[in-house]
CSV table of C-alpha atoms in Angstrom, one decimal:
chain,number,residue,atom,x,y,z
A,1,MET,CA,96.5,105.2,131.5
A,2,GLN,CA,98.4,108.3,130.2
A,3,LEU,CA,97.5,109.4,126.7
A,4,MET,CA,100.4,108.9,124.3
A,5,ARG,CA,101.7,112.0,122.5
A,6,LEU,CA,102.9,111.4,118.9
A,7,SER,CA,105.9,113.4,117.5
A,8,LYS,CA,106.1,114.9,114.0
A,9,SER,CA,109.2,112.8,113.3
A,10,ALA,CA,109.5,110.5,110.3
A,11,SER,CA,108.6,107.5,112.4
A,12,ILE,CA,104.9,106.5,112.6
A,13,ASP,CA,104.5,105.6,116.3
A,14,PHE,CA,100.9,104.7,117.0
A,15,PRO,CA,100.4,102.8,120.2
A,16,PRO,CA,98.4,99.4,120.0
A,17,VAL,CA,94.6,100.1,119.6
A,18,GLU,CA,94.1,97.9,122.8
A,19,HIS,CA,95.6,100.9,124.7
A,20,ALA,CA,92.8,103.2,123.8
A,21,LEU,CA,91.0,104.8,126.6
A,22,ALA,CA,87.5,103.6,127.9
A,23,GLU,CA,86.5,107.1,128.6
A,24,PRO,CA,86.2,108.8,126.3
A,25,ASP,CA,85.7,105.6,124.4
A,26,GLY,CA,88.6,104.9,121.9
A,27,LEU,CA,90.8,107.9,122.4
A,28,LEU,CA,94.2,106.6,121.6
A,29,ALA,CA,96.8,109.3,121.1
A,30,GLN,CA,97.3,112.9,120.5
A,31,GLY,CA,99.6,115.1,118.3
A,32,GLY,CA,101.6,114.1,115.3
A,33,ASP,CA,100.6,115.3,111.9
A,34,LEU,CA,98.3,114.5,109.0
A,35,ARG,CA,100.8,113.7,106.4
A,36,PRO,CA,99.7,110.9,104.0
A,37,ASP,CA,101.8,108.1,105.3
A,38,ARG,CA,100.6,108.7,108.9
A,39,LEU,CA,96.9,109.0,107.7
A,40,LEU,CA,97.1,105.8,105.6
A,41,GLU,CA,98.9,103.7,108.4
A,42,ALA,CA,96.2,104.9,110.9
A,43,TYR,CA,93.5,103.6,108.7
A,44,ARG,CA,95.2,100.3,108.1
A,45,ARG,CA,95.4,99.8,112.0
A,46,GLY,CA,91.8,100.9,112.5
A,47,ILE,CA,92.5,104.4,113.7
A,48,PHE,CA,91.1,107.7,112.5
A,49,PRO,CA,91.7,111.4,113.4
A,50,TRP,CA,88.9,113.5,114.9
A,51,TYR,CA,89.5,116.8,116.6
A,52,SER,CA,88.4,120.5,116.8
A,53,ASP,CA,90.4,123.6,115.8
A,54,ASP,CA,91.2,124.3,119.5
A,55,GLN,CA,92.6,120.8,120.1
A,56,PRO,CA,95.7,118.9,119.2
A,57,ILE,CA,95.2,116.2,116.6
A,58,LEU,CA,93.3,113.3,118.3
A,59,TRP,CA,93.4,109.7,117.2
A,60,TRP,CA,90.5,107.3,117.9
A,61,SER,CA,89.9,103.6,117.7
A,62,PRO,CA,86.5,102.9,119.6
A,63,SER,CA,85.7,99.7,121.3
A,64,GLN,CA,82.8,99.2,119.0
A,65,ARG,CA,83.0,100.2,115.1
A,66,THR,CA,80.0,101.0,113.1
A,67,VAL,CA,80.1,99.4,109.7
A,68,PHE,CA,78.1,98.4,106.6
A,69,ASP,CA,78.1,95.2,104.8
A,70,THR,CA,78.1,96.9,101.5
A,71,ALA,CA,75.9,94.2,99.9
A,72,ALA,CA,73.2,94.3,102.5
A,73,ALA,CA,72.6,98.1,103.1
A,74,HIS,CA,68.9,98.6,103.7
A,75,ILE,CA,66.7,100.8,101.6
A,76,PRO,CA,63.5,101.7,103.6
A,77,ARG,CA,60.2,101.1,101.6
A,78,ARG,CA,59.2,104.8,101.4
A,79,LEU,CA,62.6,105.7,100.2
A,80,ARG,CA,62.6,102.9,97.7
A,81,ARG,CA,59.3,104.2,96.2
A,82,TRP,CA,60.6,107.7,96.2
A,83,LEU,CA,63.9,106.5,94.3
A,84,ARG,CA,62.0,104.9,91.5
A,85,GLN,CA,60.8,108.4,90.4
A,86,CYS,CA,64.1,110.2,91.2
A,87,ASP,CA,66.0,111.8,88.4
A,88,TRP,CA,69.3,112.5,90.5
A,89,THR,CA,72.5,111.5,89.0
A,90,ILE,CA,75.6,109.9,90.7
A,91,GLU,CA,79.3,110.5,90.0
A,92,ALA,CA,82.5,109.5,91.8
A,93,ASP,CA,85.4,112.0,92.2
A,94,GLY,CA,83.6,114.6,90.1
A,95,ASP,CA,84.5,117.3,92.7
A,96,PHE,CA,86.1,116.1,95.8
A,97,SER,CA,86.7,119.7,97.2
A,98,GLU,CA,83.1,120.6,96.7
A,99,VAL,CA,81.9,117.6,98.7
A,100,MET,CA,84.4,118.0,101.4
A,101,HIS,CA,83.7,121.7,101.9
A,102,ALA,CA,79.9,121.0,101.9
A,103,CYS,CA,80.6,118.3,104.7
A,104,ALA,CA,82.6,121.0,106.6
A,105,ALA,CA,79.8,123.6,106.4
A,106,PRO,CA,78.1,124.5,109.7
A,107,ARG,CA,74.9,122.4,110.4
A,108,ALA,CA,71.7,123.2,112.3
A,109,GLY,CA,72.1,122.6,116.0
A,110,HIS,CA,75.9,122.3,115.7
A,111,GLN,CA,78.6,124.9,116.5
A,112,GLY,CA,81.8,124.8,114.3
A,113,THR,CA,83.2,121.7,112.5
A,114,TRP,CA,85.7,119.0,113.1
A,115,ILE,CA,86.6,119.2,109.4
A,116,THR,CA,89.4,121.9,109.9
A,117,ASP,CA,91.5,123.6,107.4
A,118,ALA,CA,94.3,121.2,108.1
A,119,MET,CA,91.9,118.2,107.5
A,120,LEU,CA,90.7,119.9,104.2
A,121,ASP,CA,94.3,120.1,103.1
A,122,ALA,CA,95.3,116.7,104.2
A,123,TYR,CA,92.4,114.8,102.6
A,124,THR,CA,92.6,116.9,99.3
A,125,HIS,CA,96.2,115.7,99.2
A,126,LEU,CA,95.2,112.1,99.8
A,127,HIS,CA,92.6,112.5,97.0
A,128,GLU,CA,95.3,113.9,94.6
A,129,LEU,CA,97.4,110.7,95.4
A,130,GLY,CA,94.4,108.6,94.6
A,131,HIS,CA,93.5,107.4,98.0
A,132,ALA,CA,90.6,109.6,99.1
A,133,HIS,CA,87.4,109.7,97.0
A,134,SER,CA,84.1,111.4,96.9
A,135,LEU,CA,80.6,110.5,95.5
A,136,GLU,CA,78.4,113.3,94.3
A,137,VAL,CA,74.7,113.3,94.0
A,138,ARG,CA,73.2,116.0,91.7
A,139,ASP,CA,69.7,117.0,90.7
A,140,ALA,CA,68.4,117.6,87.1
A,141,THR,CA,69.9,121.2,87.2
A,142,GLY,CA,73.4,119.8,88.2
A,143,ALA,CA,73.1,121.2,91.6
A,144,LEU,CA,75.0,119.2,94.4
A,145,VAL,CA,72.1,117.7,96.6
A,146,GLY,CA,74.3,115.1,98.6
A,147,GLY,CA,77.7,113.6,98.9
A,148,ILE,CA,80.1,111.6,100.9
A,149,TYR,CA,83.8,111.1,101.0
A,150,GLY,CA,86.3,108.8,102.5
A,151,VAL,CA,89.6,106.7,102.0
A,152,ALA,CA,90.0,103.6,100.1
A,153,LEU,CA,92.7,101.1,101.0
A,154,GLY,CA,92.9,97.7,99.2
A,155,ARG,CA,89.4,96.4,99.3
A,156,MET,CA,88.4,98.5,102.5
A,157,PHE,CA,86.5,101.8,102.4
A,158,PHE,CA,86.7,104.3,105.3
A,159,GLY,CA,83.8,106.6,105.3
A,160,GLU,CA,84.7,110.1,106.8
A,161,SER,CA,81.7,112.5,106.4
A,162,MET,CA,78.5,113.1,104.3
A,163,PHE,CA,76.1,115.9,103.8
A,164,SER,CA,72.5,116.7,102.5
A,165,ALA,CA,71.6,119.8,100.7
A,166,CYS,CA,68.2,118.4,100.2
A,167,SER,CA,66.1,115.7,101.9
A,168,ASN,CA,67.5,112.2,101.2
A,169,GLY,CA,70.7,113.6,99.8
A,170,SER,CA,73.1,111.9,102.2
A,171,LYS,CA,71.0,108.6,102.2
A,172,VAL,CA,71.4,108.4,98.4
A,173,ALA,CA,75.0,109.1,98.5
A,174,LEU,CA,75.7,106.5,101.3
A,175,LEU,CA,73.5,103.8,99.6
A,176,ALA,CA,75.0,104.5,96.2
A,177,LEU,CA,78.5,104.2,97.6
A,178,CYS,CA,77.6,100.9,99.2
A,179,ALA,CA,76.0,99.4,96.0
A,180,GLY,CA,79.1,100.5,93.9
A,181,LEU,CA,81.5,99.2,96.5
A,182,ALA,CA,79.7,95.9,96.6
A,183,ARG,CA,79.9,95.6,92.9
A,184,TRP,CA,83.6,96.3,93.0
A,185,GLY,CA,84.2,93.7,95.7
A,186,PHE,CA,84.7,95.9,98.8
A,187,PRO,CA,82.6,94.0,101.3
A,188,LEU,CA,82.9,96.5,104.3
A,189,LEU,CA,82.5,100.3,104.7
A,190,ASP,CA,83.6,101.8,108.0
A,191,ALA,CA,81.1,104.4,109.3
A,192,GLN,CA,83.2,105.0,112.5
A,193,MET,CA,80.3,105.9,115.2
A,194,ALA,CA,76.8,104.6,115.5
A,195,THR,CA,73.7,106.9,114.9
A,196,PRO,CA,70.0,106.2,114.6
A,197,HIS,CA,70.3,107.4,110.9
A,198,LEU,CA,73.1,104.9,110.0
A,199,SER,CA,71.3,102.0,111.8
A,200,SER,CA,68.1,102.7,109.7
A,201,LEU,CA,70.2,102.0,106.7
A,202,GLY,CA,71.6,98.8,107.9
A,203,ALA,CA,74.7,99.7,109.8
A,204,PHE,CA,75.9,97.5,112.6
A,205,GLU,CA,78.6,97.3,115.2
A,206,LEU,CA,81.8,95.1,115.3
A,207,PRO,CA,84.1,94.8,118.4
A,208,ARG,CA,87.3,96.6,117.8
A,209,ALA,CA,89.5,93.5,117.5
A,210,ARG,CA,87.3,91.9,114.9
A,211,PHE,CA,87.1,95.1,113.0
A,212,CYS,CA,90.9,95.6,112.9
A,213,ALA,CA,91.4,92.0,111.9
A,214,GLN,CA,89.0,92.4,108.9
A,215,VAL,CA,90.5,95.8,107.9
A,216,ALA,CA,94.1,94.3,107.9
A,217,ALA,CA,93.0,91.6,105.6
A,218,LEU,CA,91.1,93.8,103.3
A,219,CYS,CA,93.7,96.5,103.1
A,220,ALA,CA,96.2,93.9,102.0
A,221,GLN,CA,94.1,93.0,99.0
A,222,PRO,CA,94.5,94.7,95.5
A,223,GLY,CA,92.2,97.7,95.4
A,224,ARG,CA,91.3,100.6,93.1
A,225,GLY,CA,93.9,103.2,93.1
A,226,GLY,CA,93.8,106.5,91.2
A,227,SER,CA,90.7,108.6,90.3
A,228,TRP,CA,87.3,106.9,90.2
A,229,ARG,CA,85.9,109.6,87.9
A,230,GLY,CA,83.9,107.9,85.1
A,231,LEU,CA,84.2,104.4,86.5
A,232,PHE,CA,81.5,104.3,89.2
A,233,PRO,CA,79.1,101.5,88.3
A,234,PHE,CA,75.9,103.4,89.0
A,235,LYS,CA,74.9,106.7,87.3
A,236,HIS,CA,71.4,107.3,88.4
A,237,ALA,CA,69.7,107.1,91.8
A,238,ALA,CA,66.8,105.2,90.5
A,239,GLU,CA,69.3,102.2,89.6
A,240,LEU,CA,69.5,101.7,93.4
A,241,THR,CA,66.1,100.1,93.5
A,242,GLN,CA,67.2,97.3,91.1
A,243,PRO,CA,67.2,93.9,93.0
A,244,SER,CA,70.8,93.2,92.3
A,245,THR,CA,71.8,96.3,94.2
A,246,THR,CA,69.7,96.1,97.2
A,247,GLU,CA,68.6,93.6,100.0
A,248,ARG,CA,65.2,92.3,100.7
A,249,THR,CA,62.2,94.5,100.5
């Protein structure tokens, strides 16, 4: 099947997700732009952009989607014990740009980044519009030790990237985000692609059709637009060990 090329016209012309390639799994279309209305419509349809600087914009909808049930994220025992003594703090939308730039920074064993300058600009714009959000984890000195960012539509959250500046930084950010979303009535967090790291924290896969059906229903519900700064229900990492925010031990 020939890959559809999107134009930069005012129309948003994504093909049906069922037309995505089997190899590479989920590649649906190329081209277009990253303007807010196109990005938001992509997420509503179960599609996300992922590409490198030397490529056109590539749009994906994999056959299996990795997700979290936000109320059932798993905290391993060793991490739970460590969290009880942790003095890190949690804030939403405290510094979206800092989190996104940290996610874009080069990582050991990887060359370059898929978070291009165009992606930085596009998601910063979404943040300014109240659709993209970050979660910051800071140590006792105020230094950023971990974070995560993504897009919220209705009662659905689409995770984009996370980072660690210290051991456990990204784990705390992800688990805190799950706990806060569950408290707010967001039942599902999209994590896109499976990794052993995500699976260890409770991620599982949904077939594309089931995922897209759930996304459509959740995106249609009333959500939390605007800045989340000062509103996030958890302020300290140690709170994540409370029974009401975690699953079984």
